[in-house]
Coordinates of C-alpha atoms and ligand atoms in Angstrom, one line a residue:
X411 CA -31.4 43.5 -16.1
X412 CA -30.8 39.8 -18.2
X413 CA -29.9 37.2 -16.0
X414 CA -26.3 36.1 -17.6
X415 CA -27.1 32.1 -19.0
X416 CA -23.4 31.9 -20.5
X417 CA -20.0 32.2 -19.3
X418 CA -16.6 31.8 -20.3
X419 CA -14.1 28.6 -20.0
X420 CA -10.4 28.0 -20.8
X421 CA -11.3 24.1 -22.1
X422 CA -8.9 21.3 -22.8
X423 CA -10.3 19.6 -26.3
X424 CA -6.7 17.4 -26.7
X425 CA -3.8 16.5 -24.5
X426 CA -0.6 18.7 -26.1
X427 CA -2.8 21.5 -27.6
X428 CA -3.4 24.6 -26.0
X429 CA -6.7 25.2 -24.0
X430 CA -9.6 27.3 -26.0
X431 CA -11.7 29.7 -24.6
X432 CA -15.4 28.6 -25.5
X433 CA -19.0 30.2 -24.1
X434 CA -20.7 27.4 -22.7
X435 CA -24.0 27.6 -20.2
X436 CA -23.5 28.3 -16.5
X437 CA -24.7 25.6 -14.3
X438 CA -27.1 25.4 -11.9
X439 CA -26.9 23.8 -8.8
X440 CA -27.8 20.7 -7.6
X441 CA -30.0 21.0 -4.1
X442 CA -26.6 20.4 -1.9
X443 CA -24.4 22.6 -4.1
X444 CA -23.5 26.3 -4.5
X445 CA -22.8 28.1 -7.4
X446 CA -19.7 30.3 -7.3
X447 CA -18.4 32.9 -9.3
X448 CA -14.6 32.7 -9.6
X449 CA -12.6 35.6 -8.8
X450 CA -9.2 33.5 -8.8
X451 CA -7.9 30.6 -9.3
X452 CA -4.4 29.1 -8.4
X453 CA -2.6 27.4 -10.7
X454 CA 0.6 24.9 -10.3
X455 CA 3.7 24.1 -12.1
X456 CA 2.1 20.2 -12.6
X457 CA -0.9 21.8 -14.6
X458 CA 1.5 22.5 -17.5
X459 CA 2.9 19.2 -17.6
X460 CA -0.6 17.3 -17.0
X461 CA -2.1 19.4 -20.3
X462 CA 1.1 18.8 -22.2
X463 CA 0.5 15.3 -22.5
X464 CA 2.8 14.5 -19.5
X465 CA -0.2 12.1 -18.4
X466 CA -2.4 12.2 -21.5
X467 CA -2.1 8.9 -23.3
X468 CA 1.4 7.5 -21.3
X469 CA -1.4 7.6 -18.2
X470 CA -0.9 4.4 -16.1
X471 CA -5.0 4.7 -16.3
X472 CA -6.8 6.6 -18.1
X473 CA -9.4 6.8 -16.6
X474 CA -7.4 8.6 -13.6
X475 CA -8.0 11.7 -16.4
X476 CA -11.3 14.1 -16.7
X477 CA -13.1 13.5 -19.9
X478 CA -12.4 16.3 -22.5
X479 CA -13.5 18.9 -23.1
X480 CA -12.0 19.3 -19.7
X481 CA -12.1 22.5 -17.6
X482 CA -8.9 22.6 -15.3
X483 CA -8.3 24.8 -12.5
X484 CA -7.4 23.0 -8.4
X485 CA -7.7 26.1 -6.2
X486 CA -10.5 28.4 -7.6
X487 CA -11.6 31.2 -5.0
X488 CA -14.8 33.4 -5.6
X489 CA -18.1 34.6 -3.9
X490 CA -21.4 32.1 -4.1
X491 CA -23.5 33.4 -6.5
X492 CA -26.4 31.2 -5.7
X493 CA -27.1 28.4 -3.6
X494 CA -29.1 24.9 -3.6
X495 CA -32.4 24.4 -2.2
X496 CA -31.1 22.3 0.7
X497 CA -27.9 24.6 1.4
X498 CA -28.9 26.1 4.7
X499 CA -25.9 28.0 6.1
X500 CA -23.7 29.6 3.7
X501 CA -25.3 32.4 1.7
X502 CA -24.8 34.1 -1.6
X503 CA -22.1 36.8 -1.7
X504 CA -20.2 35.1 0.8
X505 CA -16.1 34.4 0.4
X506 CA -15.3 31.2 -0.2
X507 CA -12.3 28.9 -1.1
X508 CA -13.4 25.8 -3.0
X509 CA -11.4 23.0 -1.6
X510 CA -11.4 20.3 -5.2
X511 CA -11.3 17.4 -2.7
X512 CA -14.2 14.9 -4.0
X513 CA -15.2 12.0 -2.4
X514 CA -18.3 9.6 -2.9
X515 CA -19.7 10.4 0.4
X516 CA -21.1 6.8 1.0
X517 CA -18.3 4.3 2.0
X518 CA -17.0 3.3 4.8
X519 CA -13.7 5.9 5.4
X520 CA -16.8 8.7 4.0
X521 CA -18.6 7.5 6.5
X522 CA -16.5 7.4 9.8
X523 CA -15.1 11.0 8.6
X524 CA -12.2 10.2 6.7
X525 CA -12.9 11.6 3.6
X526 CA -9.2 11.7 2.0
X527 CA -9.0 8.2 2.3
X528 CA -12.1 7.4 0.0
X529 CA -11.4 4.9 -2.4
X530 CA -13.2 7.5 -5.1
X531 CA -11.1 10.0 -4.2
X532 CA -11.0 12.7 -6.6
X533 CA -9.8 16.5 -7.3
X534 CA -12.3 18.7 -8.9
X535 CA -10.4 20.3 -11.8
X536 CA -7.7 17.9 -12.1
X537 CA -7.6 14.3 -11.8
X538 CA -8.2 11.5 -9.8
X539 CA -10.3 7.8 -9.0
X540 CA -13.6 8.5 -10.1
X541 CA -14.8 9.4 -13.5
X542 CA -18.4 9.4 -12.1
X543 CA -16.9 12.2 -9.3
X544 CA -15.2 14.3 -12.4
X545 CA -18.8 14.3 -14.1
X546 CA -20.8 14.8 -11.6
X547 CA -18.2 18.4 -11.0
X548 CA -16.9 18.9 -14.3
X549 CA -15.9 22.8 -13.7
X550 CA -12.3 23.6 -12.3
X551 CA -11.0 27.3 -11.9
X552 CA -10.3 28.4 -15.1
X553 CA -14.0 29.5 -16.0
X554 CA -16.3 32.0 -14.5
X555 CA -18.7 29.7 -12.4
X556 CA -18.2 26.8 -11.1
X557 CA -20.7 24.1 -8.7
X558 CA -19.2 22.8 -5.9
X559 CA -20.7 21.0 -2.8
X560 CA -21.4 22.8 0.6
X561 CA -19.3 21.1 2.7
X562 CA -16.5 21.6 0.3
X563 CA -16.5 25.5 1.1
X564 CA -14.0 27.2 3.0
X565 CA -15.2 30.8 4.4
X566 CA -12.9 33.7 4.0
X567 CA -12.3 36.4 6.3
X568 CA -12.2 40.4 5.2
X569 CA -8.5 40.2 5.6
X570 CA -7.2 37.1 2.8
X571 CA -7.5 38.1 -0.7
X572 CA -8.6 36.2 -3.6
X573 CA -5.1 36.0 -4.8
X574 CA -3.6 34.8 -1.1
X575 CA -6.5 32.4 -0.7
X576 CA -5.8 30.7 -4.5
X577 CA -2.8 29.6 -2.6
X578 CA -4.7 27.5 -0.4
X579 CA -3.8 24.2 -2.0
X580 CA -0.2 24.2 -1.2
X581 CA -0.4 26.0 2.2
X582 CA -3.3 23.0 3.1
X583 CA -0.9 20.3 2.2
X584 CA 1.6 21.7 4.1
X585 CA -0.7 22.0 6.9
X586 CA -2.4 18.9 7.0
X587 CA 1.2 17.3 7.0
X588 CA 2.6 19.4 9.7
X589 CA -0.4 18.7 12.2
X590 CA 0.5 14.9 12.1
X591 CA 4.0 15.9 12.5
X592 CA 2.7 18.1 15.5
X593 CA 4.8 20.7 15.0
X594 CA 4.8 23.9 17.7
X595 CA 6.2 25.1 20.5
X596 CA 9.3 23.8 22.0
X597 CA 9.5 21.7 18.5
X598 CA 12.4 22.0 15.8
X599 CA 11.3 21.3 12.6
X600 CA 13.2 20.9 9.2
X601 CA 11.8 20.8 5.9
X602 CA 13.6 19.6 2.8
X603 CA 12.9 21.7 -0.1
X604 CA 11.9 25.1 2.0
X605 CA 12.1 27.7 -1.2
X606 CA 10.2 25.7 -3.4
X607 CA 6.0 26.5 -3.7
X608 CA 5.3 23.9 -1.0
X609 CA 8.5 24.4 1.7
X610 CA 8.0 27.9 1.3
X611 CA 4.1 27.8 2.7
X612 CA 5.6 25.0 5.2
X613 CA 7.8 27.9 6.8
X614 CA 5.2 29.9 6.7
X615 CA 2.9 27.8 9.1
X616 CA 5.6 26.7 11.6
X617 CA 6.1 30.2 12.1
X618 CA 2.6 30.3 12.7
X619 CA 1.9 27.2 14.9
X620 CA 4.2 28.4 16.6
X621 CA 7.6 26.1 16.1
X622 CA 10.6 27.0 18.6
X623 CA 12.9 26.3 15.3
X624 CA 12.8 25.8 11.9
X625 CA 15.4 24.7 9.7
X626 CA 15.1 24.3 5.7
X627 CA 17.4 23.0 3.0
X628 CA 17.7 24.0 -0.7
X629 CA 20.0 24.7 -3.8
X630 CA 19.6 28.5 -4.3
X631 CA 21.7 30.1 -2.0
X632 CA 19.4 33.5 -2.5
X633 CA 16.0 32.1 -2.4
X634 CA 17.3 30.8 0.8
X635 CA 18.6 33.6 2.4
X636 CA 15.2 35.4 1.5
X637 CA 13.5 32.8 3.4
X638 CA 15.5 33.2 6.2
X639 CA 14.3 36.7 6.0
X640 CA 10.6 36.1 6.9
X641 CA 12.2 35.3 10.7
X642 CA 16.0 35.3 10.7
X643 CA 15.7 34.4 14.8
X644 CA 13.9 30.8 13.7
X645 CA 14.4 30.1 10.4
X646 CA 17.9 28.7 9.7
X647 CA 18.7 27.5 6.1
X648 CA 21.2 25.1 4.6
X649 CA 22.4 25.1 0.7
X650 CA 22.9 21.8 -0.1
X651 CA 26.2 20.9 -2.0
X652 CA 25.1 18.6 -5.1
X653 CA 26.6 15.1 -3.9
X654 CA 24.7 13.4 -6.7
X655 CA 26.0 9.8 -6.6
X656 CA 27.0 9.5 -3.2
X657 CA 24.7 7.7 -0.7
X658 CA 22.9 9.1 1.8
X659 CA 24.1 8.5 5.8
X660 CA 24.5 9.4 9.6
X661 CA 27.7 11.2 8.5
X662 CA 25.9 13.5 6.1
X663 CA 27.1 17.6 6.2
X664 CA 23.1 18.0 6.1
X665 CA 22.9 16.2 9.3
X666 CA 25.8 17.4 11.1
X667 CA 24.7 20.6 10.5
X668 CA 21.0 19.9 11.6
X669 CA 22.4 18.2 15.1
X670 CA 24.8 21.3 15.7
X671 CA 21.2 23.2 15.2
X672 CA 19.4 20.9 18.2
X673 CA 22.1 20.6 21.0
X674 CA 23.4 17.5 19.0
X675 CA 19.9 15.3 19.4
X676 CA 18.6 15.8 15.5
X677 CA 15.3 17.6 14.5
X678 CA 12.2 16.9 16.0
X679 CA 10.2 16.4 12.8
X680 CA 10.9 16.5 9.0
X681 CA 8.7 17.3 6.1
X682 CA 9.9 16.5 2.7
X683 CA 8.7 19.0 -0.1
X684 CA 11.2 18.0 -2.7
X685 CA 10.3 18.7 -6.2
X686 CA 9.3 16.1 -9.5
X687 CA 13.0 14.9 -10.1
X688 CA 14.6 15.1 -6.8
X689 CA 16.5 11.6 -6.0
X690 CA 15.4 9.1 -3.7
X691 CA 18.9 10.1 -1.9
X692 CA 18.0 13.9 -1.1
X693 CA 14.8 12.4 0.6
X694 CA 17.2 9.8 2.7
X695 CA 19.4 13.1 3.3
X696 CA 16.9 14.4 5.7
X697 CA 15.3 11.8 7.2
X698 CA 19.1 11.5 8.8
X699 CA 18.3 14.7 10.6
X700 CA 16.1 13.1 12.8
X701 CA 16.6 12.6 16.6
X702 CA 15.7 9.6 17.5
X703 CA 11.5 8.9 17.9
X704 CA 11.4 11.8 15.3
X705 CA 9.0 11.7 12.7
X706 CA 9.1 12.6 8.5
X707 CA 6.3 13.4 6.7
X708 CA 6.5 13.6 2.8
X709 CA 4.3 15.7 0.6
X710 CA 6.9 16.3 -2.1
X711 CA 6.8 14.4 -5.1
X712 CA 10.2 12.2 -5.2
X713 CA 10.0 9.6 -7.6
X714 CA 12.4 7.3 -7.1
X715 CA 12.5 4.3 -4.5
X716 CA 14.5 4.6 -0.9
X717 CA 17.3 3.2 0.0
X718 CA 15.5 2.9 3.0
X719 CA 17.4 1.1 5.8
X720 CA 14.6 -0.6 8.0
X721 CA 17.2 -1.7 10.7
X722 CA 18.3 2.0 11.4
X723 CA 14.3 2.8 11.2
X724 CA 13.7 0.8 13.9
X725 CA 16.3 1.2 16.4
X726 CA 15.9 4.9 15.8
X727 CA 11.7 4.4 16.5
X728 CA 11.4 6.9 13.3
X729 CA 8.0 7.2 11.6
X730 CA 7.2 7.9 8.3
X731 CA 3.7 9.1 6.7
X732 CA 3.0 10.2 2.9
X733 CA 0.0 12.6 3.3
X734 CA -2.1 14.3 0.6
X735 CA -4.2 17.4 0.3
X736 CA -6.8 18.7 3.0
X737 CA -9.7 18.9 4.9
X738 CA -12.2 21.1 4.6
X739 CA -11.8 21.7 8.2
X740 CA -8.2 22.0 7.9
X741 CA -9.1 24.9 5.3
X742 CA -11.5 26.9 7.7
X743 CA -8.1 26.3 10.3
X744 CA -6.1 28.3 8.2
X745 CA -8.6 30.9 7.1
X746 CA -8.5 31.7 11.1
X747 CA -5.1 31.9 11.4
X748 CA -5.3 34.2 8.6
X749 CA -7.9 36.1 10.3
X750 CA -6.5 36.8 13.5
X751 CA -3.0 37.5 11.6
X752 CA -0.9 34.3 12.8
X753 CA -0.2 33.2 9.8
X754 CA 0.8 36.1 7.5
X755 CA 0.4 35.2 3.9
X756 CA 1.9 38.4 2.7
X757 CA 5.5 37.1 1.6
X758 CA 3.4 35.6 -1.7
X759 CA 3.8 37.7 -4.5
X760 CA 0.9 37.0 -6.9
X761 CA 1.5 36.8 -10.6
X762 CA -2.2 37.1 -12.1
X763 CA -3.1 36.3 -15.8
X764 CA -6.4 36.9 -17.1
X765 CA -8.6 33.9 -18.2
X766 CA -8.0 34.9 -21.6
X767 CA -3.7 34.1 -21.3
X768 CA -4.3 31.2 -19.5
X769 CA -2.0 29.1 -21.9
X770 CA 1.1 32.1 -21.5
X771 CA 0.2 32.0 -18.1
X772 CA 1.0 27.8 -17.7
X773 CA 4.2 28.5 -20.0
X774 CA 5.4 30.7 -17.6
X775 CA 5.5 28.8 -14.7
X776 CA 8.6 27.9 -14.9
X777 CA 9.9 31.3 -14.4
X778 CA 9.5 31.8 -10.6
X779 CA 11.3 33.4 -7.6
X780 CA 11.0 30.1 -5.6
X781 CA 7.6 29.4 -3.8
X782 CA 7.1 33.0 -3.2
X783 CA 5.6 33.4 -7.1
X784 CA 2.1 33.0 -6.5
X785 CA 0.4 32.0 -10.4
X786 CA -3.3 33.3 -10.7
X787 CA -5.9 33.3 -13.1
X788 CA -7.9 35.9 -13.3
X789 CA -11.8 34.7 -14.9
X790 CA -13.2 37.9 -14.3
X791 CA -11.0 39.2 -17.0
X792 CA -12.0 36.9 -20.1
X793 CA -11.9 39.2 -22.8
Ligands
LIG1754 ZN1 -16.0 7.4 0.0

């Protein structure tokens, strides 16, 4: 038998073009890294617009940009293939998740452990602060092997799949989110945005951690009532009327509807996973729900500035956090969860491509039921 030297990778050559499928050598590792064979790979609806020039050359910087030929790819899953010389406890043909989340390792938030607020912060396979980070890992997803650092691999248990695991990114940011929020027992929790790929996976984990209620808003009154479905006992759902225009306020249906949820006190905690688009208003909406010394979190991707009334912030002793992405750590959480069947990831239904229709695959991300569509790329199949 020939050790393989080449493998296959969907490759960006220029911003608005479709990716190309080139042979290119498989890495080896560095004496800290592994290298992985990819199984799957998650993709998300951003990807499309990042290749379609959505970034490209209107890019505030940049630099913020991987150099081309770029291989894409934020949530590749797959088995280590081989390992460093210095990698001393994960071995190959073990499952992993790849979490993307680069950091320099040196300064001072690297050093006390706080490795999402590095300065050279930077997502393998996507885009980010460093351009010496996105050469130093140049291989996302969407190719058959990838290098990655060991402490930047989550273990999988027997019971996740590839395809349920590729979904890691967006259940993580819910996650990481939702432990600063505390959300658990005797807790009601609302989150804005609960059909869409990131409130969905929020619902999914407050069932899990163990949330008393959870209460989710959204504009399709079908994807709603299907979430609702995953626990119709604790889940209650909300179809928000479009009130485009009108400001947000106390005297909201959203949050009269939310206080006749919680004995008339408000919601305990709020995380916003409103899509690209949503207004600045639909944010305020929910943060309304709050009780007062509740807490908002916001992983969705609102544009737009708040209206943000600081006076009813204070007297109300809300907080407010923006929180990206996740640990490492916070990845091995959930792969337990999985494990000892807590969280059950099985409401995802996977959508896989092969390697080779990675561009029909992007084009068709629009066309999804909700968050429960889960897009996958399948490198194994590259032919
Ligand atoms: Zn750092």
């Amino acid at each position: 038998m020939t050790a393989m030297t080449t493998m296959v990778a969907a490759r960006l050559h220029k911003y608005g073009e479709p990716m190309r499928l080139d042979r290119i050598p498989i890495p080896e590792p560095r004496a800290t890294d592994v290298l992985v064979e990819v199984k799957a790979c998650g993709i998300v609806p951003n990807l499309a617009r990042v290749v379609a020039n959505f970034f490209g050359t209107q890019a505030p910087d940049p630099k913020a940009m991987p150099p081309l030929p770029a291989i894409f790819g934020l949530d590749p899953v797959g088995v280590i293939a081989k390992v460093g010389e210095q990698v001393r406890s994960i071995r190959p043909g073990e499952r992993v998740y790849v979490n993307p989340a680069r950091k320099c390792g040196s300064c001072r938030m690297c050093r006390s452990g706080q490795t999402l607020d590095c300065p050279n912060f930077t997502f393998q396979g996507y885009f980010g602060r460093s351009q010496e980070i996105m050469k130093a890992y140049p291989y996302g997803g969407l190719c058959q092997f990838i290098t990655a650092p060991e402490d930047a691999l989550v273990r999988l248990p027997d019971n996740v799949s590839f395809e349920a695991a590729a979904r890691f990114g967006y259940l993580g940011t819910a996650y990481a989110a939702m432990k600063k929020l505390d959300v658990g027992p005797g807790q009601t929790f609302l989150v804005n945005g609960i059909s869409g790929m990131l409130g969905l996976n929020a619902a999914m984990l407050a069932l899990a951690m163990g949330a008393t209620k959870i209460l989710g808003t959204g504009r399709n009154a079908a994807l709603l009532e299907k979430v609702k479905a995953l626990s119709p006992r604790r889940i209650e759902v909300f179809a928000v009327p479009d009130r485009k225009g009108e400001p947000a306020g106390p005297a909201d249906p959203l949050v009269a509807w939310a206080k006749s949820m919680t004995e008339g006190y408000g919601v305990d905690s709020v995380l916003d996973c409103l899509p690209p688009g949503a207004s600045a208003t639909a944010l305020m909406r929910a943060l309304y729900t709050l009780r007062r010394g509740g807490r908002a979190a916001n992983v969705g991707a609102v544009m737009e500035v708040l209206p943000m009334n600081a006076f009813w912030l204070m007297t109300n002793r809300i907080g407010l956090q923006g929180s990206v992405w996740f640990t490492t750590g916070e990845g091995e959480d959930m792969a337990a969860m999985v494990a000892a069947g807590t969280l059950d990831v099985s409401p995802l239904e996977h959508r896989s491509y092969p390697l080779s229709q990675v561009n029909e695959a992007l084009a068709a991300m629009n066309d999804r039921n909700g968050g429960f569509t889960n897009f996958i790329v399948d490198p194994t199949r590259a032919e």
